[in-house]
Structures are given as C-alpha cells and as structure tokens.
Amino acid sequence: MTRPTWPRGAASRELLRQAAAEELAENGTLEVAAVAARAGISTGLPYRYFGTRNGLLITVVGGPAHFTRLRPRPAGLTEGVSHSGRGW
C-alpha cells in the first residue's frame, strides 16, 4: 500500500532536505534540532518524514530517491531465511 503524497508534505520534505544539506555543509554535523530550526519547523517533523536522523542523512547524501520511509519489501523476499541460507 502506498501513502498519498500531498504538495504541502512534499514541500516540507524538500525544505528539510535543503536545510539538512546546508547544516551538514556548514557544520559537518547533522543534528535534527538544528535542521528543524534552520527550516523553521517543529523538531518532530523530520522524524515524521524520515523516521530517524540516519534517514534524513541518507536523503541528503543519496538524494530523495534513496530513501522511502515505508518502503515495501522487494518482490520474492519472504520472512526468515533465504535460499542462500542468509536472512534478508
């Protein structure tokens, strides 16, 4: 099941991504509270869109296409052990 994308949400995610990129470039660190302050939003909103600080960092470094918070499991993968003997 995919979640709907609303224009306001997409704009907020992009604003957060830009603020995080600026914060990382200027300070060399990525603190969620500092990113939220730079973007002018609540401290909790980045967690809503990116799940964790690492999720936000992945988006900044790899671009928005590299992170989807509720990514579905790839087709063909099942719970537990795979055919190779390793868990997925």
PDB file of N, CA and C in Angstrom:
ATOM      1  N   MET A   1       0.833  -1.174   0.000  1.00  0.00           N
ATOM      2  CA  MET A   1       0.000   0.000   0.000  1.00  0.00           C
ATOM      3  C   MET A   1       0.885   1.247   0.000  1.00  0.00           C
ATOM      4  N   THR A   2       0.649   2.157  -0.908  1.00  0.00           N
ATOM      5  CA  THR A   2       1.425   3.387  -0.962  1.00  0.00           C
ATOM      6  C   THR A   2       0.680   4.494  -0.249  1.00  0.00           C
ATOM      7  N   ARG A   3       1.430   5.399   0.311  1.00  0.00           N
ATOM      8  CA  ARG A   3       0.846   6.538   1.001  1.00  0.00           C
ATOM      9  C   ARG A   3       0.676   7.677   0.015  1.00  0.00           C
ATOM     10  N   PRO A   4      -0.406   8.440   0.125  1.00  0.00           N
ATOM     11  CA  PRO A   4      -0.576   9.572  -0.780  1.00  0.00           C
ATOM     12  C   PRO A   4       0.476  10.646  -0.506  1.00  0.00           C
ATOM     13  N   THR A   5       0.894  11.326  -1.532  1.00  0.00           N
ATOM     14  CA  THR A   5       1.834  12.424  -1.393  1.00  0.00           C
ATOM     15  C   THR A   5       1.086  13.727  -1.626  1.00  0.00           C
ATOM     16  N   TRP A   6       1.104  14.569  -0.630  1.00  0.00           N
ATOM     17  CA  TRP A   6       0.420  15.856  -0.718  1.00  0.00           C
ATOM     18  C   TRP A   6       1.442  16.930  -1.034  1.00  0.00           C
ATOM     19  N   PRO A   7       1.071  17.948  -1.801  1.00  0.00           N
ATOM     20  CA  PRO A   7       2.014  19.009  -2.176  1.00  0.00           C
ATOM     21  C   PRO A   7       2.685  19.660  -0.970  1.00  0.00           C
ATOM     22  N   ARG A   8       1.916  19.899   0.096  1.00  0.00           N
ATOM     23  CA  ARG A   8       2.494  20.533   1.278  1.00  0.00           C
ATOM     24  C   ARG A   8       3.535  19.637   1.926  1.00  0.00           C
ATOM     25  N   GLY A   9       3.256  18.335   1.971  1.00  0.00           N
ATOM     26  CA  GLY A   9       4.217  17.392   2.540  1.00  0.00           C
ATOM     27  C   GLY A   9       5.479  17.302   1.707  1.00  0.00           C
ATOM     28  N   ALA A  10       5.320  17.274   0.399  1.00  0.00           N
ATOM     29  CA  ALA A  10       6.477  17.223  -0.494  1.00  0.00           C
ATOM     30  C   ALA A  10       7.327  18.487  -0.332  1.00  0.00           C
ATOM     31  N   ALA A  11       6.681  19.618  -0.189  1.00  0.00           N
ATOM     32  CA  ALA A  11       7.409  20.879   0.005  1.00  0.00           C
ATOM     33  C   ALA A  11       8.154  20.869   1.337  1.00  0.00           C
ATOM     34  N   SER A  12       7.535  20.334   2.372  1.00  0.00           N
ATOM     35  CA  SER A  12       8.184  20.253   3.688  1.00  0.00           C
ATOM     36  C   SER A  12       9.388  19.325   3.641  1.00  0.00           C
ATOM     37  N   ARG A  13       9.239  18.187   2.983  1.00  0.00           N
ATOM     38  CA  ARG A  13      10.368  17.257   2.861  1.00  0.00           C
ATOM     39  C   ARG A  13      11.533  17.905   2.120  1.00  0.00           C
ATOM     40  N   GLU A  14      11.240  18.626   1.048  1.00  0.00           N
ATOM     41  CA  GLU A  14      12.303  19.293   0.292  1.00  0.00           C
ATOM     42  C   GLU A  14      12.958  20.393   1.119  1.00  0.00           C
ATOM     43  N   LEU A  15      12.160  21.146   1.860  1.00  0.00           N
ATOM     44  CA  LEU A  15      12.697  22.178   2.747  1.00  0.00           C
ATOM     45  C   LEU A  15      13.628  21.570   3.783  1.00  0.00           C
ATOM     46  N   LEU A  16      13.224  20.448   4.363  1.00  0.00           N
ATOM     47  CA  LEU A  16      14.069  19.750   5.339  1.00  0.00           C
ATOM     48  C   LEU A  16      15.343  19.222   4.696  1.00  0.00           C
ATOM     49  N   ARG A  17      15.226  18.663   3.499  1.00  0.00           N
ATOM     50  CA  ARG A  17      16.405  18.147   2.811  1.00  0.00           C
ATOM     51  C   ARG A  17      17.414  19.262   2.538  1.00  0.00           C
ATOM     52  N   GLN A  18      16.917  20.416   2.087  1.00  0.00           N
ATOM     53  CA  GLN A  18      17.807  21.551   1.820  1.00  0.00           C
ATOM     54  C   GLN A  18      18.445  22.067   3.102  1.00  0.00           C
ATOM     55  N   ALA A  19      17.643  22.187   4.162  1.00  0.00           N
ATOM     56  CA  ALA A  19      18.169  22.665   5.445  1.00  0.00           C
ATOM     57  C   ALA A  19      19.219  21.697   5.985  1.00  0.00           C
ATOM     58  N   ALA A  20      18.978  20.405   5.843  1.00  0.00           N
ATOM     59  CA  ALA A  20      19.939  19.405   6.304  1.00  0.00           C
ATOM     60  C   ALA A  20      21.231  19.467   5.502  1.00  0.00           C
ATOM     61  N   ALA A  21      21.120  19.653   4.198  1.00  0.00           N
ATOM     62  CA  ALA A  21      22.308  19.757   3.356  1.00  0.00           C
ATOM     63  C   ALA A  21      23.136  20.987   3.739  1.00  0.00           C
ATOM     64  N   GLU A  22      22.468  22.104   4.000  1.00  0.00           N
ATOM     65  CA  GLU A  22      23.167  23.324   4.418  1.00  0.00           C
ATOM     66  C   GLU A  22      23.836  23.127   5.770  1.00  0.00           C
ATOM     67  N   GLU A  23      23.116  22.502   6.698  1.00  0.00           N
ATOM     68  CA  GLU A  23      23.659  22.257   8.037  1.00  0.00           C
ATOM     69  C   GLU A  23      24.895  21.366   7.959  1.00  0.00           C
ATOM     70  N   LEU A  24      24.810  20.322   7.166  1.00  0.00           N
ATOM     71  CA  LEU A  24      25.930  19.402   7.009  1.00  0.00           C
ATOM     72  C   LEU A  24      27.121  20.094   6.361  1.00  0.00           C
ATOM     73  N   ALA A  25      26.879  20.906   5.339  1.00  0.00           N
ATOM     74  CA  ALA A  25      27.963  21.609   4.644  1.00  0.00           C
ATOM     75  C   ALA A  25      28.635  22.646   5.538  1.00  0.00           C
ATOM     76  N   GLU A  26      27.839  23.362   6.329  1.00  0.00           N
ATOM     77  CA  GLU A  26      28.396  24.433   7.158  1.00  0.00           C
ATOM     78  C   GLU A  26      29.056  23.926   8.431  1.00  0.00           C
ATOM     79  N   ASN A  27      28.472  22.907   9.056  1.00  0.00           N
ATOM     80  CA  ASN A  27      28.951  22.477  10.372  1.00  0.00           C
ATOM     81  C   ASN A  27      29.599  21.101  10.388  1.00  0.00           C
ATOM     82  N   GLY A  28      29.403  20.333   9.332  1.00  0.00           N
ATOM     83  CA  GLY A  28      29.972  18.997   9.290  1.00  0.00           C
ATOM     84  C   GLY A  28      29.230  17.985  10.139  1.00  0.00           C
ATOM     85  N   THR A  29      28.103  18.398  10.716  1.00  0.00           N
ATOM     86  CA  THR A  29      27.282  17.503  11.529  1.00  0.00           C
ATOM     87  C   THR A  29      25.829  17.645  11.102  1.00  0.00           C
ATOM     88  N   LEU A  30      25.026  16.706  11.557  1.00  0.00           N
ATOM     89  CA  LEU A  30      23.611  16.748  11.228  1.00  0.00           C
ATOM     90  C   LEU A  30      22.812  16.471  12.494  1.00  0.00           C
ATOM     91  N   GLU A  31      22.420  17.519  13.174  1.00  0.00           N
ATOM     92  CA  GLU A  31      21.567  17.417  14.355  1.00  0.00           C
ATOM     93  C   GLU A  31      20.151  17.780  13.934  1.00  0.00           C
ATOM     94  N   VAL A  32      19.202  16.923  14.270  1.00  0.00           N
ATOM     95  CA  VAL A  32      17.820  17.119  13.826  1.00  0.00           C
ATOM     96  C   VAL A  32      17.259  18.442  14.343  1.00  0.00           C
ATOM     97  N   ALA A  33      17.538  18.798  15.581  1.00  0.00           N
ATOM     98  CA  ALA A  33      17.017  20.050  16.143  1.00  0.00           C
ATOM     99  C   ALA A  33      17.558  21.260  15.376  1.00  0.00           C
ATOM    100  N   ALA A  34      18.822  21.220  14.995  1.00  0.00           N
ATOM    101  CA  ALA A  34      19.417  22.330  14.245  1.00  0.00           C
ATOM    102  C   ALA A  34      18.818  22.410  12.841  1.00  0.00           C
ATOM    103  N   VAL A  35      18.573  21.266  12.218  1.00  0.00           N
ATOM    104  CA  VAL A  35      17.958  21.242  10.890  1.00  0.00           C
ATOM    105  C   VAL A  35      16.541  21.803  10.967  1.00  0.00           C
ATOM    106  N   ALA A  36      15.782  21.378  11.974  1.00  0.00           N
ATOM    107  CA  ALA A  36      14.414  21.865  12.143  1.00  0.00           C
ATOM    108  C   ALA A  36      14.401  23.375  12.373  1.00  0.00           C
ATOM    109  N   ALA A  37      15.313  23.861  13.205  1.00  0.00           N
ATOM    110  CA  ALA A  37      15.387  25.307  13.465  1.00  0.00           C
ATOM    111  C   ALA A  37      15.725  26.065  12.185  1.00  0.00           C
ATOM    112  N   ARG A  38      16.655  25.548  11.416  1.00  0.00           N
ATOM    113  CA  ARG A  38      17.039  26.184  10.154  1.00  0.00           C
ATOM    114  C   ARG A  38      15.870  26.227   9.181  1.00  0.00           C
ATOM    115  N   ALA A  39      15.061  25.159   9.170  1.00  0.00           N
ATOM    116  CA  ALA A  39      13.912  25.080   8.272  1.00  0.00           C
ATOM    117  C   ALA A  39      12.703  25.830   8.820  1.00  0.00           C
ATOM    118  N   GLY A  40      12.739  26.195  10.107  1.00  0.00           N
ATOM    119  CA  GLY A  40      11.618  26.913  10.711  1.00  0.00           C
ATOM    120  C   GLY A  40      10.416  26.027  10.993  1.00  0.00           C
ATOM    121  N   ILE A  41      10.668  24.781  11.344  1.00  0.00           N
ATOM    122  CA  ILE A  41       9.583  23.836  11.622  1.00  0.00           C
ATOM    123  C   ILE A  41       9.789  23.205  12.996  1.00  0.00           C
ATOM    124  N   SER A  42       8.841  22.389  13.429  1.00  0.00           N
ATOM    125  CA  SER A  42       8.961  21.726  14.725  1.00  0.00           C
ATOM    126  C   SER A  42      10.048  20.655  14.672  1.00  0.00           C
ATOM    127  N   THR A  43      10.621  20.351  15.821  1.00  0.00           N
ATOM    128  CA  THR A  43      11.686  19.367  15.911  1.00  0.00           C
ATOM    129  C   THR A  43      11.202  17.964  15.548  1.00  0.00           C
ATOM    130  N   GLY A  44       9.929  17.672  15.759  1.00  0.00           N
ATOM    131  CA  GLY A  44       9.408  16.346  15.487  1.00  0.00           C
ATOM    132  C   GLY A  44       9.103  16.057  14.025  1.00  0.00           C
ATOM    133  N   LEU A  45       8.924  17.087  13.216  1.00  0.00           N
ATOM    134  CA  LEU A  45       8.529  16.867  11.826  1.00  0.00           C
ATOM    135  C   LEU A  45       9.560  16.080  11.006  1.00  0.00           C
ATOM    136  N   PRO A  46      10.858  16.303  11.167  1.00  0.00           N
ATOM    137  CA  PRO A  46      11.811  15.477  10.414  1.00  0.00           C
ATOM    138  C   PRO A  46      11.646  13.982  10.696  1.00  0.00           C
ATOM    139  N   TYR A  47      11.314  13.649  11.930  1.00  0.00           N
ATOM    140  CA  TYR A  47      11.114  12.234  12.271  1.00  0.00           C
ATOM    141  C   TYR A  47       9.874  11.676  11.582  1.00  0.00           C
ATOM    142  N   ARG A  48       8.874  12.499  11.391  1.00  0.00           N
ATOM    143  CA  ARG A  48       7.663  12.040  10.690  1.00  0.00           C
ATOM    144  C   ARG A  48       7.974  11.682   9.235  1.00  0.00           C
ATOM    145  N   TYR A  49       8.782  12.504   8.601  1.00  0.00           N
ATOM    146  CA  TYR A  49       9.079  12.290   7.188  1.00  0.00           C
ATOM    147  C   TYR A  49      10.222  11.311   6.930  1.00  0.00           C
ATOM    148  N   PHE A  50      11.221  11.279   7.812  1.00  0.00           N
ATOM    149  CA  PHE A  50      12.414  10.484   7.538  1.00  0.00           C
ATOM    150  C   PHE A  50      12.663   9.371   8.553  1.00  0.00           C
ATOM    151  N   GLY A  51      11.872   9.296   9.597  1.00  0.00           N
ATOM    152  CA  GLY A  51      11.983   8.215  10.570  1.00  0.00           C
ATOM    153  C   GLY A  51      13.082   8.407  11.596  1.00  0.00           C
ATOM    154  N   THR A  52      14.298   8.629  11.144  1.00  0.00           N
ATOM    155  CA  THR A  52      15.450   8.793  12.029  1.00  0.00           C
ATOM    156  C   THR A  52      16.384   9.846  11.452  1.00  0.00           C
ATOM    157  N   ARG A  53      17.384  10.204  12.240  1.00  0.00           N
ATOM    158  CA  ARG A  53      18.413  11.124  11.755  1.00  0.00           C
ATOM    159  C   ARG A  53      19.142  10.481  10.570  1.00  0.00           C
ATOM    160  N   ASN A  54      19.372   9.186  10.648  1.00  0.00           N
ATOM    161  CA  ASN A  54      20.036   8.490   9.549  1.00  0.00           C
ATOM    162  C   ASN A  54      19.205   8.518   8.274  1.00  0.00           C
ATOM    163  N   GLY A  55      17.883   8.421   8.404  1.00  0.00           N
ATOM    164  CA  GLY A  55      17.024   8.523   7.235  1.00  0.00           C
ATOM    165  C   GLY A  55      17.161   9.876   6.555  1.00  0.00           C
ATOM    166  N   LEU A  56      17.247  10.924   7.359  1.00  0.00           N
ATOM    167  CA  LEU A  56      17.453  12.268   6.813  1.00  0.00           C
ATOM    168  C   LEU A  56      18.823  12.366   6.160  1.00  0.00           C
ATOM    169  N   LEU A  57      19.837  11.813   6.803  1.00  0.00           N
ATOM    170  CA  LEU A  57      21.186  11.843   6.259  1.00  0.00           C
ATOM    171  C   LEU A  57      21.262  11.086   4.933  1.00  0.00           C
ATOM    172  N   ILE A  58      20.622   9.935   4.841  1.00  0.00           N
ATOM    173  CA  ILE A  58      20.604   9.164   3.597  1.00  0.00           C
ATOM    174  C   ILE A  58      19.981   9.988   2.473  1.00  0.00           C
ATOM    175  N   THR A  59      18.920  10.715   2.787  1.00  0.00           N
ATOM    176  CA  THR A  59      18.269  11.549   1.781  1.00  0.00           C
ATOM    177  C   THR A  59      19.187  12.672   1.312  1.00  0.00           C
ATOM    178  N   VAL A  60      19.925  13.267   2.226  1.00  0.00           N
ATOM    179  CA  VAL A  60      20.836  14.358   1.867  1.00  0.00           C
ATOM    180  C   VAL A  60      21.984  13.831   1.010  1.00  0.00           C
ATOM    181  N   VAL A  61      22.574  12.737   1.424  1.00  0.00           N
ATOM    182  CA  VAL A  61      23.746  12.211   0.726  1.00  0.00           C
ATOM    183  C   VAL A  61      23.365  11.509  -0.574  1.00  0.00           C
ATOM    184  N   GLY A  62      22.297  10.718  -0.547  1.00  0.00           N
ATOM    185  CA  GLY A  62      21.945   9.931  -1.718  1.00  0.00           C
ATOM    186  C   GLY A  62      20.827  10.499  -2.549  1.00  0.00           C
ATOM    187  N   GLY A  63      20.180  11.546  -2.087  1.00  0.00           N
ATOM    188  CA  GLY A  63      19.053  12.117  -2.807  1.00  0.00           C
ATOM    189  C   GLY A  63      17.747  11.476  -2.382  1.00  0.00           C
ATOM    190  N   PRO A  64      16.631  12.131  -2.651  1.00  0.00           N
ATOM    191  CA  PRO A  64      15.334  11.649  -2.191  1.00  0.00           C
ATOM    192  C   PRO A  64      14.969  10.255  -2.687  1.00  0.00           C
ATOM    193  N   ALA A  65      15.474   9.857  -3.850  1.00  0.00           N
ATOM    194  CA  ALA A  65      15.118   8.544  -4.391  1.00  0.00           C
ATOM    195  C   ALA A  65      15.736   7.403  -3.588  1.00  0.00           C
ATOM    196  N   HIS A  66      16.741   7.696  -2.751  1.00  0.00           N
ATOM    197  CA  HIS A  66      17.420   6.648  -1.994  1.00  0.00           C
ATOM    198  C   HIS A  66      16.750   6.317  -0.673  1.00  0.00           C
ATOM    199  N   PHE A  67      15.734   7.052  -0.306  1.00  0.00           N
ATOM    200  CA  PHE A  67      15.090   6.777   0.977  1.00  0.00           C
ATOM    201  C   PHE A  67      13.585   6.909   0.858  1.00  0.00           C
ATOM    202  N   THR A  68      12.900   5.868   1.245  1.00  0.00           N
ATOM    203  CA  THR A  68      11.454   5.898   1.361  1.00  0.00           C
ATOM    204  C   THR A  68      11.141   5.316   2.725  1.00  0.00           C
ATOM    205  N   ARG A  69      10.507   6.084   3.571  1.00  0.00           N
ATOM    206  CA  ARG A  69      10.297   5.671   4.959  1.00  0.00           C
ATOM    207  C   ARG A  69       9.565   4.347   5.065  1.00  0.00           C
ATOM    208  N   LEU A  70       8.516   4.147   4.304  1.00  0.00           N
ATOM    209  CA  LEU A  70       7.738   2.927   4.390  1.00  0.00           C
ATOM    210  C   LEU A  70       7.893   2.106   3.113  1.00  0.00           C
ATOM    211  N   ARG A  71       9.125   1.817   2.781  1.00  0.00           N
ATOM    212  CA  ARG A  71       9.422   1.074   1.556  1.00  0.00           C
ATOM    213  C   ARG A  71       8.874  -0.345   1.671  1.00  0.00           C
ATOM    214  N   PRO A  72       8.122  -0.804   0.670  1.00  0.00           N
ATOM    215  CA  PRO A  72       7.622  -2.177   0.714  1.00  0.00           C
ATOM    216  C   PRO A  72       8.758  -3.177   0.516  1.00  0.00           C
ATOM    217  N   ARG A  73       8.564  -4.380   1.005  1.00  0.00           N
ATOM    218  CA  ARG A  73       9.550  -5.438   0.830  1.00  0.00           C
ATOM    219  C   ARG A  73       9.642  -5.785  -0.654  1.00  0.00           C
ATOM    220  N   PRO A  74      10.858  -5.967  -1.183  1.00  0.00           N
ATOM    221  CA  PRO A  74      11.003  -6.334  -2.596  1.00  0.00           C
ATOM    222  C   PRO A  74      10.274  -7.639  -2.905  1.00  0.00           C
ATOM    223  N   ALA A  75       9.760  -7.750  -4.115  1.00  0.00           N
ATOM    224  CA  ALA A  75       9.033  -8.943  -4.539  1.00  0.00           C
ATOM    225  C   ALA A  75       9.936 -10.167  -4.450  1.00  0.00           C
ATOM    226  N   GLY A  76       9.378 -11.261  -4.008  1.00  0.00           N
ATOM    227  CA  GLY A  76      10.118 -12.506  -3.936  1.00  0.00           C
ATOM    228  C   GLY A  76      10.809 -12.769  -2.614  1.00  0.00           C
ATOM    229  N   LEU A  77      10.946 -11.761  -1.762  1.00  0.00           N
ATOM    230  CA  LEU A  77      11.581 -11.966  -0.467  1.00  0.00           C
ATOM    231  C   LEU A  77      10.537 -12.368   0.553  1.00  0.00           C
ATOM    232  N   THR A  78      10.895 -13.316   1.375  1.00  0.00           N
ATOM    233  CA  THR A  78       9.980 -13.773   2.414  1.00  0.00           C
ATOM    234  C   THR A  78      10.642 -13.604   3.767  1.00  0.00           C
ATOM    235  N   GLU A  79       9.881 -13.728   4.800  1.00  0.00           N
ATOM    236  CA  GLU A  79      10.416 -13.656   6.159  1.00  0.00           C
ATOM    237  C   GLU A  79      11.377 -14.802   6.397  1.00  0.00           C
ATOM    238  N   GLY A  80      12.347 -14.560   7.270  1.00  0.00           N
ATOM    239  CA  GLY A  80      13.206 -15.657   7.699  1.00  0.00           C
ATOM    240  C   GLY A  80      14.417 -15.854   6.814  1.00  0.00           C
ATOM    241  N   VAL A  81      14.725 -17.100   6.552  1.00  0.00           N
ATOM    242  CA  VAL A  81      15.949 -17.464   5.856  1.00  0.00           C
ATOM    243  C   VAL A  81      15.697 -17.546   4.355  1.00  0.00           C
ATOM    244  N   SER A  82      16.636 -17.005   3.592  1.00  0.00           N
ATOM    245  CA  SER A  82      16.514 -17.054   2.133  1.00  0.00           C
ATOM    246  C   SER A  82      17.117 -18.360   1.613  1.00  0.00           C
ATOM    247  N   HIS A  83      17.056 -18.563   0.327  1.00  0.00           N
ATOM    248  CA  HIS A  83      17.598 -19.775  -0.282  1.00  0.00           C
ATOM    249  C   HIS A  83      19.097 -19.872  -0.122  1.00  0.00           C
ATOM    250  N   SER A  84      19.769 -18.748   0.025  1.00  0.00           N
ATOM    251  CA  SER A  84      21.210 -18.774   0.179  1.00  0.00           C
ATOM    252  C   SER A  84      21.631 -19.134   1.595  1.00  0.00           C
ATOM    253  N   GLY A  85      20.662 -19.265   2.500  1.00  0.00           N
ATOM    254  CA  GLY A  85      20.965 -19.607   3.876  1.00  0.00           C
ATOM    255  C   GLY A  85      21.160 -18.395   4.764  1.00  0.00           C
ATOM    256  N   ARG A  86      21.029 -17.217   4.197  1.00  0.00           N
ATOM    257  CA  ARG A  86      21.171 -15.984   4.976  1.00  0.00           C
ATOM    258  C   ARG A  86      19.827 -15.286   5.055  1.00  0.00           C
ATOM    259  N   GLY A  87      19.560 -14.658   6.178  1.00  0.00           N
ATOM    260  CA  GLY A  87      18.339 -13.859   6.290  1.00  0.00           C
ATOM    261  C   GLY A  87      18.443 -12.615   5.445  1.00  0.00           C
ATOM    262  N   TRP A  88      17.343 -12.076   5.050  1.00  0.00           N
ATOM    263  CA  TRP A  88      17.402 -10.873   4.227  1.00  0.00           C
ATOM    264  C   TRP A  88      17.458  -9.694   5.132  1.00  0.00           C
TER     265      TRP A  88
END
